[in-house]
Amino acid sequence: MRLISWNIDSLNAALTGTSPRAEMTRGVLKNLHDLDPDVLALQETKLPASGPNKKHQAALADLFPEYDFIWRSSMEPARKGYAGTMFLYKKGLEPVVTRPEIGAPEPMDFEGRILTLEFPDFYVTQVYTPNAGNGLVRLGDRQEWDKCYRAYLEELDKKKPVLASGDFNAAYQEIDLKHPENNHHSAGFTDEERAGFGQLLAAGFTDTFRQIHGQVEGVYSWWAQRVRTAKANNSGWRIDYWLVSNRLADQVEKSEMIETGERADHCPILLEVKL
């Protein structure tokens, strides 16, 4: 099975925008289609609370004609047009879809951050983890989120093996970002967030990239688009992951980043696994 996950930083803009960045994003989407994934997970879709409109749906049908899709948007009391997730999956797969609430601090459960597909023998779930924010103003809420999310994955894992993807907003090891020495108090690399991610792995999950590639350095999944030289200098962070239940670790065949050229922000991540 081939699966791809991507924090797209606005599917809304990609499907309806006319800017050079929107054009680049559509180009990446076309490339992802050509890679022929069974499942494509998208985070930070920024779609309306009512979901994809007719223009969005027409664009998706044009880009991914062989796929069905399901979505989850941010809704009140959370901000509209914020966060959000979507799965595209090949027609005929027919998974059971759930939009779980995990008891996270409000309004996180209303921000459309988790979406799950249940197949006969396994789960595929994606997450857009809340950022701790400027000045770490949401670090406490983020720590509570991590506990709730870990409990959710553990409950799934009791029933069937889990494949969990998404933007986890955490660089776990120092080799997961270019400049660890300057970022120990930055959102995504605090001791608290790294500990939370470590506790998730310890709960029975494998970081598939490290499983395949070991302690390789200089491979990242996010480059700050506001810093013009970040992508060119490979000054990035690895904060996007495919995790699998430990009992699936030996069945993972490939876990890698997908190149996006000059387009900064997140890149898609690929998983191939025998199921």
PDB file of N, CA and C in Angstrom, residues 1 3 76 104 138 144 194 217 245 253 259 261:
ATOM      1  N   MET A   1       0.847  -1.182   0.000  1.00  0.00           N
ATOM      2  CA  MET A   1       0.000   0.000   0.000  1.00  0.00           C
ATOM      3  C   MET A   1       0.888   1.239   0.000  1.00  0.00           C
ATOM      4  N   LEU A   3       0.922   5.344   0.608  1.00  0.00           N
ATOM      5  CA  LEU A   3       0.191   6.416   1.250  1.00  0.00           C
ATOM      6  C   LEU A   3       1.046   7.675   1.255  1.00  0.00           C
ATOM      7  N   GLU A  76     -17.398  26.525  14.496  1.00  0.00           N
ATOM      8  CA  GLU A  76     -17.620  27.181  15.790  1.00  0.00           C
ATOM      9  C   GLU A  76     -17.689  26.157  16.917  1.00  0.00           C
ATOM     10  N   ALA A 104      -9.666  17.235  24.044  1.00  0.00           N
ATOM     11  CA  ALA A 104      -8.587  18.224  24.092  1.00  0.00           C
ATOM     12  C   ALA A 104      -9.113  19.563  24.581  1.00  0.00           C
ATOM     13  N   ARG A 138       0.440  28.647  23.944  1.00  0.00           N
ATOM     14  CA  ARG A 138      -0.441  27.469  23.999  1.00  0.00           C
ATOM     15  C   ARG A 138       0.321  26.205  24.391  1.00  0.00           C
ATOM     16  N   GLU A 144      -1.467  19.052  26.916  1.00  0.00           N
ATOM     17  CA  GLU A 144      -2.693  18.312  27.181  1.00  0.00           C
ATOM     18  C   GLU A 144      -3.184  17.622  25.917  1.00  0.00           C
ATOM     19  N   ARG A 194       9.034  17.690  22.817  1.00  0.00           N
ATOM     20  CA  ARG A 194       9.861  16.537  22.464  1.00  0.00           C
ATOM     21  C   ARG A 194       9.561  15.356  23.389  1.00  0.00           C
ATOM     22  N   GLU A 217      21.204  12.610   8.682  1.00  0.00           N
ATOM     23  CA  GLU A 217      21.009  14.020   9.017  1.00  0.00           C
ATOM     24  C   GLU A 217      20.671  14.828   7.769  1.00  0.00           C
ATOM     25  N   SER A 245       2.040   1.283  14.125  1.00  0.00           N
ATOM     26  CA  SER A 245       2.117   0.388  15.276  1.00  0.00           C
ATOM     27  C   SER A 245       3.388  -0.442  15.182  1.00  0.00           C
ATOM     28  N   GLU A 253       8.341  -0.610   3.814  1.00  0.00           N
ATOM     29  CA  GLU A 253       9.321  -0.740   2.740  1.00  0.00           C
ATOM     30  C   GLU A 253       9.957   0.588   2.346  1.00  0.00           C
ATOM     31  N   GLU A 259       9.959  15.706  -3.046  1.00  0.00           N
ATOM     32  CA  GLU A 259      10.513  17.005  -3.408  1.00  0.00           C
ATOM     33  C   GLU A 259       9.440  17.949  -3.951  1.00  0.00           C
ATOM     34  N   GLY A 261      10.544  21.248  -5.114  1.00  0.00           N
ATOM     35  CA  GLY A 261      11.239  22.315  -5.813  1.00  0.00           C
ATOM     36  C   GLY A 261      11.418  23.545  -4.948  1.00  0.00           C
TER      37      GLY A 261
END
